[in-house]
Amino acid sequence: MTLVALAVAAPVVPARAAGLPAKATTIVSLTFDDGDATHTAAARALERRGMRGTFYVNTESVGREGKLTRRALAALARVGHEIGGHTLTHVRLDELTRDEQRTQICDDRRTLVRWGYRPATLAYPFGAVDADAKAVVRECGYDAARTVGGLRHGGCPACPAAETPRPKDRYAVRTPSSVREDTLVRQMKQQVLNTEKSGGGLLPLVFHRVCDDCGLYSVSPKVLNEFLDWLAARETRGTVVRPLRDALNARYRPLPAG
Ligand SMILES: [Zn+2]
């Protein structure tokens, strides 16, 4: 066999089940925490650009004032957004006993399953996690979990730009700090560019409310739209947007008995 023939016969890396283009090296996951009612509009902004996101909800607050209703949540899932767990009542898991953690994590997931979802990933409220919480998240059937922090942002210039495509710790997937009302579009773009420059990888971004002047942990629709327009145009450079579940190839596992 000649060298040319060898080159032609080189194995082609198959596109992943999630449908990633073969050249994709940077995956951005847009994650939205707390089941805020403004996430319906945020999801539409993603859909207009062919993107799907991840929405982490606290099942005990679904349907409450200012939160997504069950119907709104179902509408998100129907068009392909990921629905993930965020504990029953949004507690700091590292301050709970293991039994309390089990209730917060497993019962929340059980409710999501009863509602018809197949939750594969969880986000820790406040990004607060310890070894016990990770173990319980796994025990409750989640295949991966997202923290907050650990990647490069203003407060940690020396942190890595991106999470590795196969995170060292699937139960503590890292992110930059949460997007806040004072976060500039330029800073979000820079995080994507840093990921591309560092050779690619996974960049999960953390959003909360999507509205104008509605708290520290919010982003205005204008800022989000501007960022999404820019991000959509990066696809030609191999940068794609995927729900975290797809980016991590996270599987749905049944709930433990009881
Ligand atoms: Zn939260």
PDB file of C-alpha atoms and ligand atoms in Angstrom:
ATOM      1  CA  MET A   1       0.000   0.000   0.000  1.00  0.00           C
ATOM      2  CA  THR A   2       1.347   3.421  -0.875  1.00  0.00           C
ATOM      3  CA  LEU A   3       1.470   6.304   1.509  1.00  0.00           C
ATOM      4  CA  VAL A   4      -1.276   8.039  -0.428  1.00  0.00           C
ATOM      5  CA  ALA A   5      -3.529   5.023  -0.087  1.00  0.00           C
ATOM      6  CA  LEU A   6      -2.784   4.916   3.633  1.00  0.00           C
ATOM      7  CA  ALA A   7      -3.777   8.531   4.021  1.00  0.00           C
ATOM      8  CA  VAL A   8      -7.038   7.919   2.185  1.00  0.00           C
ATOM      9  CA  ALA A   9      -7.729   4.863   4.295  1.00  0.00           C
ATOM     10  CA  ALA A  10      -7.140   6.728   7.559  1.00  0.00           C
ATOM     11  CA  PRO A  11     -10.115   6.177   9.819  1.00  0.00           C
ATOM     12  CA  VAL A  12     -12.573   9.012   9.871  1.00  0.00           C
ATOM     13  CA  VAL A  13     -13.701   9.976  13.355  1.00  0.00           C
ATOM     14  CA  PRO A  14     -17.424   9.308  13.282  1.00  0.00           C
ATOM     15  CA  ALA A  15     -19.743  12.182  14.059  1.00  0.00           C
ATOM     16  CA  ARG A  16     -21.076  11.736  17.574  1.00  0.00           C
ATOM     17  CA  ALA A  17     -24.597  10.587  18.293  1.00  0.00           C
ATOM     18  CA  ALA A  18     -25.393  14.175  19.186  1.00  0.00           C
ATOM     19  CA  GLY A  19     -24.782  15.128  15.562  1.00  0.00           C
ATOM     20  CA  LEU A  20     -21.653  17.167  16.065  1.00  0.00           C
ATOM     21  CA  PRO A  21     -19.908  18.183  12.882  1.00  0.00           C
ATOM     22  CA  ALA A  22     -16.629  16.281  12.613  1.00  0.00           C
ATOM     23  CA  LYS A  23     -14.588  19.489  12.725  1.00  0.00           C
ATOM     24  CA  ALA A  24     -16.305  20.845  15.833  1.00  0.00           C
ATOM     25  CA  THR A  25     -13.701  21.506  18.470  1.00  0.00           C
ATOM     26  CA  THR A  26     -15.455  23.985  20.702  1.00  0.00           C
ATOM     27  CA  ILE A  27     -18.792  23.168  22.287  1.00  0.00           C
ATOM     28  CA  VAL A  28     -20.656  25.901  24.133  1.00  0.00           C
ATOM     29  CA  SER A  29     -23.450  24.843  26.470  1.00  0.00           C
ATOM     30  CA  LEU A  30     -25.911  27.545  27.416  1.00  0.00           C
ATOM     31  CA  THR A  31     -27.328  26.619  30.812  1.00  0.00           C
ATOM     32  CA  PHE A  32     -30.114  28.463  32.614  1.00  0.00           C
ATOM     33  CA  ASP A  33     -30.632  27.932  36.336  1.00  0.00           C
ATOM     34  CA  ASP A  34     -33.624  28.164  38.668  1.00  0.00           C
ATOM     35  CA  GLY A  35     -36.580  27.678  36.312  1.00  0.00           C
ATOM     36  CA  ASP A  36     -37.237  31.390  35.963  1.00  0.00           C
ATOM     37  CA  ALA A  37     -40.334  32.406  33.984  1.00  0.00           C
ATOM     38  CA  THR A  38     -38.115  34.524  31.719  1.00  0.00           C
ATOM     39  CA  HIS A  39     -36.564  31.320  30.387  1.00  0.00           C
ATOM     40  CA  THR A  40     -39.436  30.807  27.969  1.00  0.00           C
ATOM     41  CA  ALA A  41     -38.354  33.903  26.046  1.00  0.00           C
ATOM     42  CA  ALA A  42     -34.683  32.962  26.433  1.00  0.00           C
ATOM     43  CA  ALA A  43     -35.401  29.547  24.931  1.00  0.00           C
ATOM     44  CA  ARG A  44     -37.100  31.191  21.946  1.00  0.00           C
ATOM     45  CA  ALA A  45     -34.047  33.369  21.402  1.00  0.00           C
ATOM     46  CA  LEU A  46     -31.972  30.178  21.216  1.00  0.00           C
ATOM     47  CA  GLU A  47     -34.479  28.427  18.945  1.00  0.00           C
ATOM     48  CA  ARG A  48     -34.477  31.324  16.474  1.00  0.00           C
ATOM     49  CA  ARG A  49     -30.807  30.523  15.922  1.00  0.00           C
ATOM     50  CA  GLY A  50     -31.233  26.772  15.828  1.00  0.00           C
ATOM     51  CA  MET A  51     -29.732  26.364  19.309  1.00  0.00           C
ATOM     52  CA  ARG A  52     -30.898  24.273  22.240  1.00  0.00           C
ATOM     53  CA  GLY A  53     -30.040  24.930  25.864  1.00  0.00           C
ATOM     54  CA  THR A  54     -30.146  23.292  29.266  1.00  0.00           C
ATOM     55  CA  PHE A  55     -32.672  24.372  31.874  1.00  0.00           C
ATOM     56  CA  TYR A  56     -32.103  23.449  35.525  1.00  0.00           C
ATOM     57  CA  VAL A  57     -35.239  23.601  37.652  1.00  0.00           C
ATOM     58  CA  ASN A  58     -36.189  23.143  41.301  1.00  0.00           C
ATOM     59  CA  THR A  59     -39.308  21.003  41.105  1.00  0.00           C
ATOM     60  CA  GLU A  60     -40.815  22.421  44.305  1.00  0.00           C
ATOM     61  CA  SER A  61     -40.901  25.932  42.869  1.00  0.00           C
ATOM     62  CA  VAL A  62     -42.195  25.050  39.405  1.00  0.00           C
ATOM     63  CA  GLY A  63     -45.508  26.854  38.934  1.00  0.00           C
ATOM     64  CA  ARG A  64     -44.813  29.417  41.651  1.00  0.00           C
ATOM     65  CA  GLU A  65     -44.894  33.153  40.964  1.00  0.00           C
ATOM     66  CA  GLY A  66     -42.115  34.208  38.602  1.00  0.00           C
ATOM     67  CA  LYS A  67     -41.191  30.603  37.811  1.00  0.00           C
ATOM     68  CA  LEU A  68     -41.850  28.383  34.831  1.00  0.00           C
ATOM     69  CA  THR A  69     -45.110  26.480  34.933  1.00  0.00           C
ATOM     70  CA  ARG A  70     -45.202  22.770  34.230  1.00  0.00           C
ATOM     71  CA  ARG A  71     -46.764  23.549  30.881  1.00  0.00           C
ATOM     72  CA  ALA A  72     -43.964  26.004  30.014  1.00  0.00           C
ATOM     73  CA  LEU A  73     -41.385  23.446  31.078  1.00  0.00           C
ATOM     74  CA  ALA A  74     -42.990  20.802  28.885  1.00  0.00           C
ATOM     75  CA  ALA A  75     -42.915  23.224  25.952  1.00  0.00           C
ATOM     76  CA  LEU A  76     -39.140  23.639  26.388  1.00  0.00           C
ATOM     77  CA  ALA A  77     -38.558  19.898  26.448  1.00  0.00           C
ATOM     78  CA  ARG A  78     -40.808  19.322  23.439  1.00  0.00           C
ATOM     79  CA  VAL A  79     -38.569  21.331  21.128  1.00  0.00           C
ATOM     80  CA  GLY A  80     -35.414  19.629  22.366  1.00  0.00           C
ATOM     81  CA  HIS A  81     -34.074  21.694  25.240  1.00  0.00           C
ATOM     82  CA  GLU A  82     -32.590  19.699  28.084  1.00  0.00           C
ATOM     83  CA  ILE A  83     -34.370  19.710  31.452  1.00  0.00           C
ATOM     84  CA  GLY A  84     -32.082  18.953  34.371  1.00  0.00           C
ATOM     85  CA  GLY A  85     -32.263  18.832  38.165  1.00  0.00           C
ATOM     86  CA  HIS A  86     -31.310  21.634  40.559  1.00  0.00           C
ATOM     87  CA  THR A  87     -32.577  20.099  43.865  1.00  0.00           C
ATOM     88  CA  LEU A  88     -36.061  20.368  45.354  1.00  0.00           C
ATOM     89  CA  THR A  89     -35.727  23.731  47.068  1.00  0.00           C
ATOM     90  CA  HIS A  90     -32.427  25.278  45.955  1.00  0.00           C
ATOM     91  CA  VAL A  91     -30.267  24.486  48.957  1.00  0.00           C
ATOM     92  CA  ARG A  92     -26.512  24.472  49.546  1.00  0.00           C
ATOM     93  CA  LEU A  93     -25.841  20.746  49.384  1.00  0.00           C
ATOM     94  CA  ASP A  94     -22.507  21.007  51.197  1.00  0.00           C
ATOM     95  CA  GLU A  95     -24.355  22.083  54.348  1.00  0.00           C
ATOM     96  CA  LEU A  96     -26.651  19.061  54.449  1.00  0.00           C
ATOM     97  CA  THR A  97     -26.355  15.567  55.843  1.00  0.00           C
ATOM     98  CA  ARG A  98     -26.190  12.764  53.335  1.00  0.00           C
ATOM     99  CA  ASP A  99     -29.813  11.840  54.018  1.00  0.00           C
ATOM    100  CA  GLU A 100     -30.925  15.407  53.421  1.00  0.00           C
ATOM    101  CA  GLN A 101     -28.892  15.502  50.232  1.00  0.00           C
ATOM    102  CA  ARG A 102     -30.627  12.329  49.098  1.00  0.00           C
ATOM    103  CA  THR A 103     -34.039  13.902  49.618  1.00  0.00           C
ATOM    104  CA  GLN A 104     -33.073  17.096  47.800  1.00  0.00           C
ATOM    105  CA  ILE A 105     -31.464  15.348  44.850  1.00  0.00           C
ATOM    106  CA  CYS A 106     -33.301  12.031  44.430  1.00  0.00           C
ATOM    107  CA  ASP A 107     -36.817  13.313  45.195  1.00  0.00           C
ATOM    108  CA  ASP A 108     -36.330  16.222  42.815  1.00  0.00           C
ATOM    109  CA  ARG A 109     -35.174  13.857  40.092  1.00  0.00           C
ATOM    110  CA  ARG A 110     -38.012  11.435  40.861  1.00  0.00           C
ATOM    111  CA  THR A 111     -40.490  14.263  40.304  1.00  0.00           C
ATOM    112  CA  LEU A 112     -38.894  15.186  36.990  1.00  0.00           C
ATOM    113  CA  VAL A 113     -39.138  11.566  35.883  1.00  0.00           C
ATOM    114  CA  ARG A 114     -42.772  11.397  36.996  1.00  0.00           C
ATOM    115  CA  TRP A 115     -43.424  14.482  34.861  1.00  0.00           C
ATOM    116  CA  GLY A 116     -42.036  12.618  31.874  1.00  0.00           C
ATOM    117  CA  TYR A 117     -38.457  13.896  31.656  1.00  0.00           C
ATOM    118  CA  ARG A 118     -35.257  11.917  31.421  1.00  0.00           C
ATOM    119  CA  PRO A 119     -32.905  14.019  33.548  1.00  0.00           C
ATOM    120  CA  ALA A 120     -29.264  13.087  32.939  1.00  0.00           C
ATOM    121  CA  THR A 121     -27.454  16.087  34.431  1.00  0.00           C
ATOM    122  CA  LEU A 122     -27.825  18.276  37.509  1.00  0.00           C
ATOM    123  CA  ALA A 123     -26.556  21.727  38.469  1.00  0.00           C
ATOM    124  CA  TYR A 124     -25.517  22.319  42.084  1.00  0.00           C
ATOM    125  CA  PRO A 125     -27.356  25.301  43.609  1.00  0.00           C
ATOM    126  CA  PHE A 126     -24.815  28.092  44.240  1.00  0.00           C
ATOM    127  CA  GLY A 127     -22.277  25.751  42.656  1.00  0.00           C
ATOM    128  CA  ALA A 128     -21.832  24.359  46.174  1.00  0.00           C
ATOM    129  CA  VAL A 129     -20.525  20.824  46.108  1.00  0.00           C
ATOM    130  CA  ASP A 130     -18.580  18.419  48.288  1.00  0.00           C
ATOM    131  CA  ALA A 131     -17.584  14.773  47.965  1.00  0.00           C
ATOM    132  CA  ASP A 132     -20.818  13.568  49.597  1.00  0.00           C
ATOM    133  CA  ALA A 133     -23.006  15.610  47.253  1.00  0.00           C
ATOM    134  CA  LYS A 134     -21.169  14.202  44.217  1.00  0.00           C
ATOM    135  CA  ALA A 135     -21.642  10.660  45.476  1.00  0.00           C
ATOM    136  CA  VAL A 136     -25.351  11.211  46.102  1.00  0.00           C
ATOM    137  CA  VAL A 137     -25.858  12.812  42.685  1.00  0.00           C
ATOM    138  CA  ARG A 138     -24.392   9.689  41.133  1.00  0.00           C
ATOM    139  CA  GLU A 139     -26.417   7.455  43.441  1.00  0.00           C
ATOM    140  CA  CYS A 140     -29.622   9.245  42.393  1.00  0.00           C
ATOM    141  CA  GLY A 141     -28.911   8.275  38.790  1.00  0.00           C
ATOM    142  CA  TYR A 142     -27.399  11.407  37.287  1.00  0.00           C
ATOM    143  CA  ASP A 143     -24.611  10.818  34.801  1.00  0.00           C
ATOM    144  CA  ALA A 144     -22.938  14.228  35.219  1.00  0.00           C
ATOM    145  CA  ALA A 145     -23.265  17.481  37.161  1.00  0.00           C
ATOM    146  CA  ARG A 146     -22.310  21.116  36.673  1.00  0.00           C
ATOM    147  CA  THR A 147     -20.736  23.400  39.259  1.00  0.00           C
ATOM    148  CA  VAL A 148     -20.100  27.146  38.946  1.00  0.00           C
ATOM    149  CA  GLY A 149     -16.539  28.350  38.523  1.00  0.00           C
ATOM    150  CA  GLY A 150     -13.188  26.731  37.929  1.00  0.00           C
ATOM    151  CA  LEU A 151     -12.734  28.099  34.416  1.00  0.00           C
ATOM    152  CA  ARG A 152     -11.142  31.402  33.447  1.00  0.00           C
ATOM    153  CA  HIS A 153     -12.963  34.619  34.318  1.00  0.00           C
ATOM    154  CA  GLY A 154     -12.109  37.969  35.850  1.00  0.00           C
ATOM    155  CA  GLY A 155     -11.623  36.453  39.304  1.00  0.00           C
ATOM    156  CA  CYS A 156      -9.405  33.629  38.050  1.00  0.00           C
ATOM    157  CA  PRO A 157      -7.220  34.729  35.164  1.00  0.00           C
ATOM    158  CA  ALA A 158      -4.987  31.660  35.595  1.00  0.00           C
ATOM    159  CA  CYS A 159      -7.837  29.132  35.397  1.00  0.00           C
ATOM    160  CA  PRO A 160      -8.096  27.014  32.222  1.00  0.00           C
ATOM    161  CA  ALA A 161     -10.182  28.512  29.406  1.00  0.00           C
ATOM    162  CA  ALA A 162     -12.314  25.440  28.875  1.00  0.00           C
ATOM    163  CA  GLU A 163     -13.453  22.186  30.394  1.00  0.00           C
ATOM    164  CA  THR A 164     -11.968  19.153  28.683  1.00  0.00           C
ATOM    165  CA  PRO A 165     -14.351  17.309  26.328  1.00  0.00           C
ATOM    166  CA  ARG A 166     -14.169  14.410  28.760  1.00  0.00           C
ATOM    167  CA  PRO A 167     -14.049  16.193  32.118  1.00  0.00           C
ATOM    168  CA  LYS A 168     -11.753  14.718  34.710  1.00  0.00           C
ATOM    169  CA  ASP A 169     -14.690  14.916  37.114  1.00  0.00           C
ATOM    170  CA  ARG A 170     -18.063  14.427  35.427  1.00  0.00           C
ATOM    171  CA  TYR A 171     -19.714  15.278  38.733  1.00  0.00           C
ATOM    172  CA  ALA A 172     -18.033  18.669  38.966  1.00  0.00           C
ATOM    173  CA  VAL A 173     -18.084  20.092  35.440  1.00  0.00           C
ATOM    174  CA  ARG A 174     -16.492  23.538  35.511  1.00  0.00           C
ATOM    175  CA  THR A 175     -17.679  26.865  34.131  1.00  0.00           C
ATOM    176  CA  PRO A 176     -16.617  30.507  34.198  1.00  0.00           C
ATOM    177  CA  SER A 177     -18.397  32.553  36.893  1.00  0.00           C
ATOM    178  CA  SER A 178     -22.142  33.113  36.341  1.00  0.00           C
ATOM    179  CA  VAL A 179     -23.179  35.719  33.807  1.00  0.00           C
ATOM    180  CA  ARG A 180     -24.318  38.779  35.766  1.00  0.00           C
ATOM    181  CA  GLU A 181     -26.017  42.052  34.935  1.00  0.00           C
ATOM    182  CA  ASP A 182     -22.615  43.730  34.656  1.00  0.00           C
ATOM    183  CA  THR A 183     -21.139  41.051  32.353  1.00  0.00           C
ATOM    184  CA  LEU A 184     -20.322  42.528  28.956  1.00  0.00           C
ATOM    185  CA  VAL A 185     -21.001  40.834  25.617  1.00  0.00           C
ATOM    186  CA  ARG A 186     -17.311  41.317  24.975  1.00  0.00           C
ATOM    187  CA  GLN A 187     -16.441  39.195  28.007  1.00  0.00           C
ATOM    188  CA  MET A 188     -18.687  36.321  26.925  1.00  0.00           C
ATOM    189  CA  LYS A 189     -17.224  36.458  23.419  1.00  0.00           C
ATOM    190  CA  GLN A 190     -13.748  36.428  24.910  1.00  0.00           C
ATOM    191  CA  GLN A 191     -14.520  33.232  26.827  1.00  0.00           C
ATOM    192  CA  VAL A 192     -15.503  31.529  23.576  1.00  0.00           C
ATOM    193  CA  LEU A 193     -12.446  32.902  21.767  1.00  0.00           C
ATOM    194  CA  ASN A 194     -10.190  31.738  24.611  1.00  0.00           C
ATOM    195  CA  THR A 195     -11.657  28.254  24.308  1.00  0.00           C
ATOM    196  CA  GLU A 196     -11.090  28.212  20.548  1.00  0.00           C
ATOM    197  CA  LYS A 197      -7.532  29.486  21.006  1.00  0.00           C
ATOM    198  CA  SER A 198      -6.735  26.897  23.641  1.00  0.00           C
ATOM    199  CA  GLY A 199      -7.527  24.137  21.158  1.00  0.00           C
ATOM    200  CA  GLY A 200     -11.218  23.801  21.864  1.00  0.00           C
ATOM    201  CA  GLY A 201     -13.123  21.976  24.541  1.00  0.00           C
ATOM    202  CA  LEU A 202     -16.325  22.466  26.429  1.00  0.00           C
ATOM    203  CA  LEU A 203     -17.483  25.869  27.639  1.00  0.00           C
ATOM    204  CA  PRO A 204     -20.636  25.708  29.771  1.00  0.00           C
ATOM    205  CA  LEU A 205     -22.029  29.176  30.475  1.00  0.00           C
ATOM    206  CA  VAL A 206     -24.287  29.846  33.448  1.00  0.00           C
ATOM    207  CA  PHE A 207     -27.264  32.180  33.167  1.00  0.00           C
ATOM    208  CA  HIS A 208     -30.042  32.970  35.615  1.00  0.00           C
ATOM    209  CA  ARG A 209     -32.819  35.479  34.895  1.00  0.00           C
ATOM    210  CA  VAL A 210     -33.120  36.983  31.418  1.00  0.00           C
ATOM    211  CA  CYS A 211     -34.663  40.435  31.821  1.00  0.00           C
ATOM    212  CA  ASP A 212     -33.780  44.124  32.166  1.00  0.00           C
ATOM    213  CA  ASP A 213     -32.773  45.525  35.552  1.00  0.00           C
ATOM    214  CA  CYS A 214     -33.911  42.438  37.412  1.00  0.00           C
ATOM    215  CA  GLY A 215     -31.089  41.676  39.758  1.00  0.00           C
ATOM    216  CA  LEU A 216     -27.399  40.956  39.952  1.00  0.00           C
ATOM    217  CA  TYR A 217     -27.778  37.469  38.481  1.00  0.00           C
ATOM    218  CA  SER A 218     -29.508  38.504  35.286  1.00  0.00           C
ATOM    219  CA  VAL A 219     -28.717  39.253  31.688  1.00  0.00           C
ATOM    220  CA  SER A 220     -30.704  41.655  29.540  1.00  0.00           C
ATOM    221  CA  PRO A 221     -32.394  40.140  26.460  1.00  0.00           C
ATOM    222  CA  LYS A 222     -30.463  42.644  24.325  1.00  0.00           C
ATOM    223  CA  VAL A 223     -27.113  41.416  25.611  1.00  0.00           C
ATOM    224  CA  LEU A 224     -28.122  37.772  25.269  1.00  0.00           C
ATOM    225  CA  ASN A 225     -29.362  38.291  21.709  1.00  0.00           C
ATOM    226  CA  GLU A 226     -26.221  40.112  20.680  1.00  0.00           C
ATOM    227  CA  PHE A 227     -24.087  37.317  22.084  1.00  0.00           C
ATOM    228  CA  LEU A 228     -26.212  34.607  20.438  1.00  0.00           C
ATOM    229  CA  ASP A 229     -25.989  36.313  17.040  1.00  0.00           C
ATOM    230  CA  TRP A 230     -22.218  36.380  17.313  1.00  0.00           C
ATOM    231  CA  LEU A 231     -22.082  32.818  18.630  1.00  0.00           C
ATOM    232  CA  ALA A 232     -24.250  31.462  15.798  1.00  0.00           C
ATOM    233  CA  ALA A 233     -21.767  32.879  13.296  1.00  0.00           C
ATOM    234  CA  ARG A 234     -18.912  30.945  14.951  1.00  0.00           C
ATOM    235  CA  GLU A 235     -20.324  27.675  13.636  1.00  0.00           C
ATOM    236  CA  THR A 236     -18.337  28.118  10.442  1.00  0.00           C
ATOM    237  CA  ARG A 237     -15.236  27.964  12.668  1.00  0.00           C
ATOM    238  CA  GLY A 238     -16.342  24.707  14.230  1.00  0.00           C
ATOM    239  CA  THR A 239     -17.857  26.198  17.370  1.00  0.00           C
ATOM    240  CA  VAL A 240     -21.251  24.741  18.146  1.00  0.00           C
ATOM    241  CA  VAL A 241     -23.917  25.039  20.821  1.00  0.00           C
ATOM    242  CA  ARG A 242     -25.254  21.891  22.454  1.00  0.00           C
ATOM    243  CA  PRO A 243     -27.200  21.055  25.621  1.00  0.00           C
ATOM    244  CA  LEU A 244     -24.781  19.974  28.342  1.00  0.00           C
ATOM    245  CA  ARG A 245     -26.219  16.450  28.273  1.00  0.00           C
ATOM    246  CA  ASP A 246     -25.246  16.103  24.597  1.00  0.00           C
ATOM    247  CA  ALA A 247     -21.867  17.766  25.041  1.00  0.00           C
ATOM    248  CA  LEU A 248     -21.017  15.249  27.768  1.00  0.00           C
ATOM    249  CA  ASN A 249     -22.793  12.313  26.150  1.00  0.00           C
ATOM    250  CA  ALA A 250     -24.641  11.963  29.448  1.00  0.00           C
ATOM    251  CA  ARG A 251     -27.022   9.020  29.645  1.00  0.00           C
ATOM    252  CA  TYR A 252     -30.333   8.762  31.400  1.00  0.00           C
ATOM    253  CA  ARG A 253     -30.153   6.163  34.140  1.00  0.00           C
ATOM    254  CA  PRO A 254     -33.182   4.881  36.027  1.00  0.00           C
ATOM    255  CA  LEU A 255     -33.800   5.995  39.581  1.00  0.00           C
ATOM    256  CA  PRO A 256     -32.589   3.825  42.419  1.00  0.00           C
ATOM    257  CA  ALA A 257     -35.289   1.734  44.073  1.00  0.00           C
ATOM    258  CA  GLY A 258     -37.172   3.416  46.928  1.00  0.00           C
TER     259      GLY A 258
HETATM  260 ZN    ZN B   1     -29.651  28.111  41.172  1.00  0.00          ZN
END
